[in-house]
PDB file of C-alpha atoms in Angstrom:
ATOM      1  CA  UNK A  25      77.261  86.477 100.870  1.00  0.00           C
ATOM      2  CA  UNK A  26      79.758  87.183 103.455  1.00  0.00           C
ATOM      3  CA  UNK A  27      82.430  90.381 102.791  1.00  0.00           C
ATOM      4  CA  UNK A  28      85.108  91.779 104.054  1.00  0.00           C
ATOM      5  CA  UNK A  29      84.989  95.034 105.395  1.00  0.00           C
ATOM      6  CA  UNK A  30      88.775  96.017 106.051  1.00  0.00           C
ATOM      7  CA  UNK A  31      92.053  94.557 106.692  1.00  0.00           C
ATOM      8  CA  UNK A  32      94.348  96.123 109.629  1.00  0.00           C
ATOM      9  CA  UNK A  33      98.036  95.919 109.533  1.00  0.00           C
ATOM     10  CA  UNK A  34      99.531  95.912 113.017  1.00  0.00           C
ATOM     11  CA  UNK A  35     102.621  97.934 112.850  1.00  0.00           C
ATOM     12  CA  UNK A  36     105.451  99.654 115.566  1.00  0.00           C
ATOM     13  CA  UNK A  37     104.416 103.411 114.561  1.00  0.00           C
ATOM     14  CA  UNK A  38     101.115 103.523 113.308  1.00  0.00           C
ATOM     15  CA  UNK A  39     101.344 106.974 113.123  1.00  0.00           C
ATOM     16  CA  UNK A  40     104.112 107.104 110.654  1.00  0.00           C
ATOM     17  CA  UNK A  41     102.251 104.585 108.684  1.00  0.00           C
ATOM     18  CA  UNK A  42      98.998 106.537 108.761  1.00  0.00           C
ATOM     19  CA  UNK A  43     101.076 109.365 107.034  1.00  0.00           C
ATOM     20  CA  UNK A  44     102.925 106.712 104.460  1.00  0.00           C
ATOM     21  CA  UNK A  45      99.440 105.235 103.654  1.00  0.00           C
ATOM     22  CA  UNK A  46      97.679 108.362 103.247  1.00  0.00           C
ATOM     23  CA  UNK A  47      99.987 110.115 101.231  1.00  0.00           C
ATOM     24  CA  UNK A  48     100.773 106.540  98.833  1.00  0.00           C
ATOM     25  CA  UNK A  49      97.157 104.851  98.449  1.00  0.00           C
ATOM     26  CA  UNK A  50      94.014 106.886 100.014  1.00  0.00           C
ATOM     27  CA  UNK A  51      92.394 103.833 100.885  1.00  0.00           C
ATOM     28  CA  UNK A  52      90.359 104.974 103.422  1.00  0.00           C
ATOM     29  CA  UNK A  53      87.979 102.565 105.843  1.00  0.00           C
ATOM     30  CA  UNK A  54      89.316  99.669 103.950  1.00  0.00           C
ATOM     31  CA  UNK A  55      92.817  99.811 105.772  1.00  0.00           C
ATOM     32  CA  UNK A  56      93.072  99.876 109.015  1.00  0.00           C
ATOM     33  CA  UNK A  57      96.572 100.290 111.746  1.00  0.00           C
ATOM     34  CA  UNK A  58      97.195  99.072 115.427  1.00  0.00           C
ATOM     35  CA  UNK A  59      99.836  99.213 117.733  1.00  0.00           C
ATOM     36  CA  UNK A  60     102.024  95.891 117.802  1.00  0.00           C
ATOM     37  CA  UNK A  61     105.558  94.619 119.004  1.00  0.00           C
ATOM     38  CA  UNK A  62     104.858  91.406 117.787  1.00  0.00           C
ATOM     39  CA  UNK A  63     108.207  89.520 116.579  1.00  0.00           C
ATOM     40  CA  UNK A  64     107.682  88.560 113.081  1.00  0.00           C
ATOM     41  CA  UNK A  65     110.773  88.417 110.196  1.00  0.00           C
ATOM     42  CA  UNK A  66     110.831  87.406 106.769  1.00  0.00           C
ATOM     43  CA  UNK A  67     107.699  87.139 104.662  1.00  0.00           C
ATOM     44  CA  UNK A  68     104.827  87.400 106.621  1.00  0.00           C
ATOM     45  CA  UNK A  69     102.757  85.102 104.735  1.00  0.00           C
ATOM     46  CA  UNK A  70     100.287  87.567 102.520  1.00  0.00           C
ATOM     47  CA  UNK A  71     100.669  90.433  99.896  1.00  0.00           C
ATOM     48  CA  UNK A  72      98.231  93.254  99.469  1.00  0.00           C
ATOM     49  CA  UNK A  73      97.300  94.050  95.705  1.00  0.00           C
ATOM     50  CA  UNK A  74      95.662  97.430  93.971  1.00  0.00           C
ATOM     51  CA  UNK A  75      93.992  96.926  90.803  1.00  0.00           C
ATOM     52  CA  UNK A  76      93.699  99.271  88.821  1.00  0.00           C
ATOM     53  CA  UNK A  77      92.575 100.296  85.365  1.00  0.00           C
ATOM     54  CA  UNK A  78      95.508 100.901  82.826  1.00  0.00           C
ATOM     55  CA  UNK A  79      99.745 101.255  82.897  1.00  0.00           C
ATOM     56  CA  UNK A  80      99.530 104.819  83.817  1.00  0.00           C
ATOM     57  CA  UNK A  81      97.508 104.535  87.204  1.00  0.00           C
ATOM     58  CA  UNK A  82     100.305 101.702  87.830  1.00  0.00           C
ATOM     59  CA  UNK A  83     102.997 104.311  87.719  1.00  0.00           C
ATOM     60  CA  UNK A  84     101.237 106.882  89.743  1.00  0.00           C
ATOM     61  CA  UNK A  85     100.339 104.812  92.579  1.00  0.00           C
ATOM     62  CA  UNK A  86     104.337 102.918  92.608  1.00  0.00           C
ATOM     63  CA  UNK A  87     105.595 106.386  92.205  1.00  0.00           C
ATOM     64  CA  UNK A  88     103.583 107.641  95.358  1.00  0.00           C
ATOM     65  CA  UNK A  89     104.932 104.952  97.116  1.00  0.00           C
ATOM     66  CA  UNK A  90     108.469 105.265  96.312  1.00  0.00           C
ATOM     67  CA  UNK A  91     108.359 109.011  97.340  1.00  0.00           C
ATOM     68  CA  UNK A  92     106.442 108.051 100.511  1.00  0.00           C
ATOM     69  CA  UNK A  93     109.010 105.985 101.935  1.00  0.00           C
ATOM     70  CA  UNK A  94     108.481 102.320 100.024  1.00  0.00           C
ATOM     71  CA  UNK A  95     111.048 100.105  98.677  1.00  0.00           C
ATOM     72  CA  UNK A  96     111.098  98.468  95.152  1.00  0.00           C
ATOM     73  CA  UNK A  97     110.862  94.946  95.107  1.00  0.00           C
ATOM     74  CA  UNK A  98     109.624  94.710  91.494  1.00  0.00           C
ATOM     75  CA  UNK A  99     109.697  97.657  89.065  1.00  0.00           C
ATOM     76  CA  UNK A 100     106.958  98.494  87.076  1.00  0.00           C
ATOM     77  CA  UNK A 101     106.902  96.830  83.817  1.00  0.00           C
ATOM     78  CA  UNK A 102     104.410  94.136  81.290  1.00  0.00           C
ATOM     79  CA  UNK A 103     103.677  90.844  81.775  1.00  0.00           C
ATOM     80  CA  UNK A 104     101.512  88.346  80.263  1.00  0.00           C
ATOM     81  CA  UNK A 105      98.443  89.223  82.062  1.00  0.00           C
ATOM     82  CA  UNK A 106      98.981  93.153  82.148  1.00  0.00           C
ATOM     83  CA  UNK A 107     100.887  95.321  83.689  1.00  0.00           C
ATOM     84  CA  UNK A 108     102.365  95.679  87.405  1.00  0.00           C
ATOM     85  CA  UNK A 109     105.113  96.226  90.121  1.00  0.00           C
ATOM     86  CA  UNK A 110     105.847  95.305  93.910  1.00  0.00           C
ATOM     87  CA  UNK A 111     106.565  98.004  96.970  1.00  0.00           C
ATOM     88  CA  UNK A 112     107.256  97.572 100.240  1.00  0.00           C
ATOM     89  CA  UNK A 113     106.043  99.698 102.760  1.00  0.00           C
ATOM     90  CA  UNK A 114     108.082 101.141 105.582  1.00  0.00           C
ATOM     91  CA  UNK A 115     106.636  99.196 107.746  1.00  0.00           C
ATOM     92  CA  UNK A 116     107.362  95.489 105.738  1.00  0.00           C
ATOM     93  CA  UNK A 117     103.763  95.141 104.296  1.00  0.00           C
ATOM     94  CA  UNK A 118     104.293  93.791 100.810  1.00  0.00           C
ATOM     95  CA  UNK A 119     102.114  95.845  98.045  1.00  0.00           C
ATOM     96  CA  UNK A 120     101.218  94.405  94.169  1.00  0.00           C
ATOM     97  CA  UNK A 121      99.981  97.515  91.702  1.00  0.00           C
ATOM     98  CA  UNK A 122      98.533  95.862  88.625  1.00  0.00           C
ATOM     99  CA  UNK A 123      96.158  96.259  85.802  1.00  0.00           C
ATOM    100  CA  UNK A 124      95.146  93.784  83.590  1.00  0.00           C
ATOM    101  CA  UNK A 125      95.517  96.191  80.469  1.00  0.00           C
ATOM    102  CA  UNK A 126      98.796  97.069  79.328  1.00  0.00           C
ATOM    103  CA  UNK A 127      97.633 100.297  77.289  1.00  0.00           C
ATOM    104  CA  UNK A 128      96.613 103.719  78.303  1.00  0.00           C
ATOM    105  CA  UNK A 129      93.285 104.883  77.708  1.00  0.00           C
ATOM    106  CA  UNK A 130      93.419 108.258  79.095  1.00  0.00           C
ATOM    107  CA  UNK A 131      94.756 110.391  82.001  1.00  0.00           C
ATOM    108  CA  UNK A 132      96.693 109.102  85.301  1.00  0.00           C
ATOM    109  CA  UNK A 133      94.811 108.724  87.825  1.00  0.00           C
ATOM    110  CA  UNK A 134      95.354 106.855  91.804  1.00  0.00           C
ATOM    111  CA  UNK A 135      91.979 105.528  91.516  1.00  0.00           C
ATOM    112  CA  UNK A 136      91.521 102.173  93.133  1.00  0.00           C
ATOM    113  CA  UNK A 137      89.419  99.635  91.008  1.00  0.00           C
ATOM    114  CA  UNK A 138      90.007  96.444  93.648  1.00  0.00           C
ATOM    115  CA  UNK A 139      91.527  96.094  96.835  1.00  0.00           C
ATOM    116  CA  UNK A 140      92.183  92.469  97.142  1.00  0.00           C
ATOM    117  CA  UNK A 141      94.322  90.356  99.999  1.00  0.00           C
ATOM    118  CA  UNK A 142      96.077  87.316  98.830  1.00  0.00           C
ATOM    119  CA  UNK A 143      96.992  84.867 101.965  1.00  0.00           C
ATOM    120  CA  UNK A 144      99.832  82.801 100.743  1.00  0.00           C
ATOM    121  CA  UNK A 145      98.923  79.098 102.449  1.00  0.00           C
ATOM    122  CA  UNK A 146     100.422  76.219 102.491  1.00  0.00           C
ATOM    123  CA  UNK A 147      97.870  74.032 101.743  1.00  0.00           C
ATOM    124  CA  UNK A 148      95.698  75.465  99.264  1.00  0.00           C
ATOM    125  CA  UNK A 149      92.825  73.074  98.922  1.00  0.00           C
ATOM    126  CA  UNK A 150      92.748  72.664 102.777  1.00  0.00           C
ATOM    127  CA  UNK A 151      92.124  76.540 103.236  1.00  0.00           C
ATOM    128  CA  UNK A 152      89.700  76.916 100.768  1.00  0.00           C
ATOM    129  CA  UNK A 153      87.736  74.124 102.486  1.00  0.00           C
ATOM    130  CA  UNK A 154      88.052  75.838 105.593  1.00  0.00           C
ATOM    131  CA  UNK A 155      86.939  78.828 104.375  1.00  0.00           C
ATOM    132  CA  UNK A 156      83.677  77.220 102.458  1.00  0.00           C
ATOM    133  CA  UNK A 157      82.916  76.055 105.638  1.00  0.00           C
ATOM    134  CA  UNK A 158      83.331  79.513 107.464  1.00  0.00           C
ATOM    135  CA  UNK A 159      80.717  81.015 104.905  1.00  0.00           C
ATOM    136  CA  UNK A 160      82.731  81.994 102.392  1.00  0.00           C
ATOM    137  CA  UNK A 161      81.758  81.320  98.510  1.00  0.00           C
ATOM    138  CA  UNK A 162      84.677  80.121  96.082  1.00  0.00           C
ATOM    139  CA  UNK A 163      84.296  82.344  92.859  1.00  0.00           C
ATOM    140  CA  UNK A 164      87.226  80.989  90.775  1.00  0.00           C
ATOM    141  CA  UNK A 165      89.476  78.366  91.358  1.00  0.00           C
ATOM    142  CA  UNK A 166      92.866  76.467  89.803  1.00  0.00           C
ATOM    143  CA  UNK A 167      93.241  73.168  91.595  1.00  0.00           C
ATOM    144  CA  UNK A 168      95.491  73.647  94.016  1.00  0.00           C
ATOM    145  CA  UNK A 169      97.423  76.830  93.117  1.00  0.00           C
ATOM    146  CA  UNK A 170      94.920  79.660  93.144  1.00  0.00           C
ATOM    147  CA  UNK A 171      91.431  80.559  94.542  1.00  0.00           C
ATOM    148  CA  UNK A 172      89.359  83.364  94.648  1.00  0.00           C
ATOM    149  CA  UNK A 173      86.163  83.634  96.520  1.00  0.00           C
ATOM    150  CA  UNK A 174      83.176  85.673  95.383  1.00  0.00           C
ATOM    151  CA  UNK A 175      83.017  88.547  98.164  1.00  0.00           C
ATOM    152  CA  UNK A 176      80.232  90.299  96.745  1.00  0.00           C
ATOM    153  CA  UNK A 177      80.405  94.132  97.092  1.00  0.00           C
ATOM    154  CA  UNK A 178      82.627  93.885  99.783  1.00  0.00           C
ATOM    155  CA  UNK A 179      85.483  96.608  99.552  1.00  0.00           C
ATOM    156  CA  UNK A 180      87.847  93.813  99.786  1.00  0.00           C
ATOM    157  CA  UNK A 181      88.531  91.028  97.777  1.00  0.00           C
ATOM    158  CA  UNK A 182      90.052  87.612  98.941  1.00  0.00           C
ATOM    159  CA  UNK A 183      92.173  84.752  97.333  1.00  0.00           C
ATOM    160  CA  UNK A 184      94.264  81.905  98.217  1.00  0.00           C
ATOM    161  CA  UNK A 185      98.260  81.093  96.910  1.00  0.00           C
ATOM    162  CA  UNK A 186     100.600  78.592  97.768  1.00  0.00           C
ATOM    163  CA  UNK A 187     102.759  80.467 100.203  1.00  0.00           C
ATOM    164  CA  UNK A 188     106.129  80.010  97.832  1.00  0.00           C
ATOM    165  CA  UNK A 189     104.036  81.247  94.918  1.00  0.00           C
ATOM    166  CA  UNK A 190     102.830  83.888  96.291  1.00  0.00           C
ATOM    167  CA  UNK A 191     106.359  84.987  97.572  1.00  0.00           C
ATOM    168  CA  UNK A 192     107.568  84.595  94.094  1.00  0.00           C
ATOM    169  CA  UNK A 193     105.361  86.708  92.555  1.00  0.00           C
ATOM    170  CA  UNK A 194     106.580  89.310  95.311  1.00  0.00           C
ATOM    171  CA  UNK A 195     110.014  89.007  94.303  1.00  0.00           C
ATOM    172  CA  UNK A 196     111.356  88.094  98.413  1.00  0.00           C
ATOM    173  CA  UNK A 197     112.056  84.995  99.623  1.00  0.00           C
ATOM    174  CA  UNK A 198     108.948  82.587 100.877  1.00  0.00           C
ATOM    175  CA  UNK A 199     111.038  81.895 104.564  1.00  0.00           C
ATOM    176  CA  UNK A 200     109.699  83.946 107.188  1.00  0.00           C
ATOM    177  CA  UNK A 201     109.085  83.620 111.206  1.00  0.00           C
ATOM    178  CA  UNK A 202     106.616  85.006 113.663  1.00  0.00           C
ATOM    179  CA  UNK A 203     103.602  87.133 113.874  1.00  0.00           C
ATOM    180  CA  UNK A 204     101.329  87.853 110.140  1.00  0.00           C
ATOM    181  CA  UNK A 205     101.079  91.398 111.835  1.00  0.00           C
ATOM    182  CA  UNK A 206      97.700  91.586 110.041  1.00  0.00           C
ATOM    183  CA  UNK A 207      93.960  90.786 111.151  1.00  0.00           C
ATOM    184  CA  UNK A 208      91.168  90.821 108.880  1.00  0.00           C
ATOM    185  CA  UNK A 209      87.645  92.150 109.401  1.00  0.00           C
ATOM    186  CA  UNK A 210      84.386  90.785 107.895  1.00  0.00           C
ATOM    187  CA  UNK A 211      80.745  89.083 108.782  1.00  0.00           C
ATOM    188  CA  UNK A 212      82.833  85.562 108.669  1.00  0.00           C
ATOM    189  CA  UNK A 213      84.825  86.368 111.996  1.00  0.00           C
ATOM    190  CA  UNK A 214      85.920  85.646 114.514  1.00  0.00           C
ATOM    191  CA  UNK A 215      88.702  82.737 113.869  1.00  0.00           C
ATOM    192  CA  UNK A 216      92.415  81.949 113.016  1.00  0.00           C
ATOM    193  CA  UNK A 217      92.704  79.693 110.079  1.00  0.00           C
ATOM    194  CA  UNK A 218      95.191  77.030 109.323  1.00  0.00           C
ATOM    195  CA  UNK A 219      98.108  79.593 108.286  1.00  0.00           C
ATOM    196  CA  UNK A 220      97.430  81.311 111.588  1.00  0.00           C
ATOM    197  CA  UNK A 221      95.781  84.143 109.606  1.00  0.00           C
ATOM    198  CA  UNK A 222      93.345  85.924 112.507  1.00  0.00           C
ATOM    199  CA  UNK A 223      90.038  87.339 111.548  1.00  0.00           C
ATOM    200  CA  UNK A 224      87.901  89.042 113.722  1.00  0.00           C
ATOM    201  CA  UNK A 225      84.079  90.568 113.231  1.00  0.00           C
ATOM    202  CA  UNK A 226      83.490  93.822 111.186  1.00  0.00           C
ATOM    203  CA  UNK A 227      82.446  96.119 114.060  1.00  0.00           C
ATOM    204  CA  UNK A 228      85.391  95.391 116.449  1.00  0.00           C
ATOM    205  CA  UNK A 229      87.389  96.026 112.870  1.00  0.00           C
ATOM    206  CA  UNK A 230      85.995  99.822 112.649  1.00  0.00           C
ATOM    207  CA  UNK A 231      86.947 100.043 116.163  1.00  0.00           C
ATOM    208  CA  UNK A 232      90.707  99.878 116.169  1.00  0.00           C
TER     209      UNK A 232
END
């Protein structure tokens, strides 16, 4: 089953984002930074989302944020499906922190249940054909809205949005011009899909 081993966001300082991501989210191998003065404006086509296990863990990781240096696109608060919020980080990456429960079970914690990448494309059906036939396997799926593909263990999950959807649900406008600013690394790669989304193999990945 192919996986994806990391994403990696290419930003003007990655040092200052090294210290924003480290002291916000921990995530470790799964995020990687590189060097780039590629124009891009506007949404940049994708969001990142943390899932995580109750309200509380929500709070702690938006909170993190906030003091880190990240802008508030949507506060905190309950929805149908659970519980979430949208940052920005300082260097224009858009961030989801959800949980599908909207009650506390126990202590706060900034523990990361899923790291999953959601490419906003404008042709949802399209993509998810290209990326069945790239080796990927669809897990869920909602016509042409939504799709989700079964990444196995993978530290990083994928799914598919309309681009305007997806841009709602960030709470910014869908317009936007110019590089992703992002490449993603997994078994699939190397290849751009139809969005212009760039992947590239797992071991040149781990070495930027």
């Amino acid at each position: 089953m192919t996986s994806i081993a990391s994403v990696t966001l290419e930003v003007a300082d990655p040092a200052a984002a090294d210290l924003f991501y480290s002291a916000a989210f921990g995530l470790g191998d799964r995020l990687h930074l590189r060097a780039s003065e590629e124009p891009t404006s506007g949404f940049r086509g994708f969001t990142l989302s943390l899932v995580v296990s109750q309200p509380a863990d929500v709070d702690a990781l938006l909170d993190a944020a906030v003091q880190a240096g990240a802008t508030t696109l949507k506060p905190a608060a309950k929805s149908l499906w659970g519980y979430g919020g949208v940052v920005q980080a300082p260097d224009g990456t858009i961030w989801q922190l959800a949980s599908s429960s909207k009650k506390n079970t126990g202590p706060a914690t900034r523990q990361v249940d899923e790291f999953v990448l959601l490419l906003g494309v404008e042709d949802v059906k399209a993509s998810k054909q290209f990326y069945v036939e790239h080796g990927l396997a669809v897990g869920k799926s909602f016509g042409s809205k939504y799709v989700e593909f079964a990444t196995g263990t993978g530290p990083v999950k994928l799914a598919l949005y309309k681009r305007r959807g997806l841009a709602k649900v960030a709470g910014v406008s869908p317009d936007g011009t110019g590089s992703h600013r992002l490449t993603i690394g997994s078994d699939a790669g190397p290849f751009t899909d139809p969005d212009g989304f760039a992947w590239t193999t797992a071991s040149e990945s781990a070495s930027v």
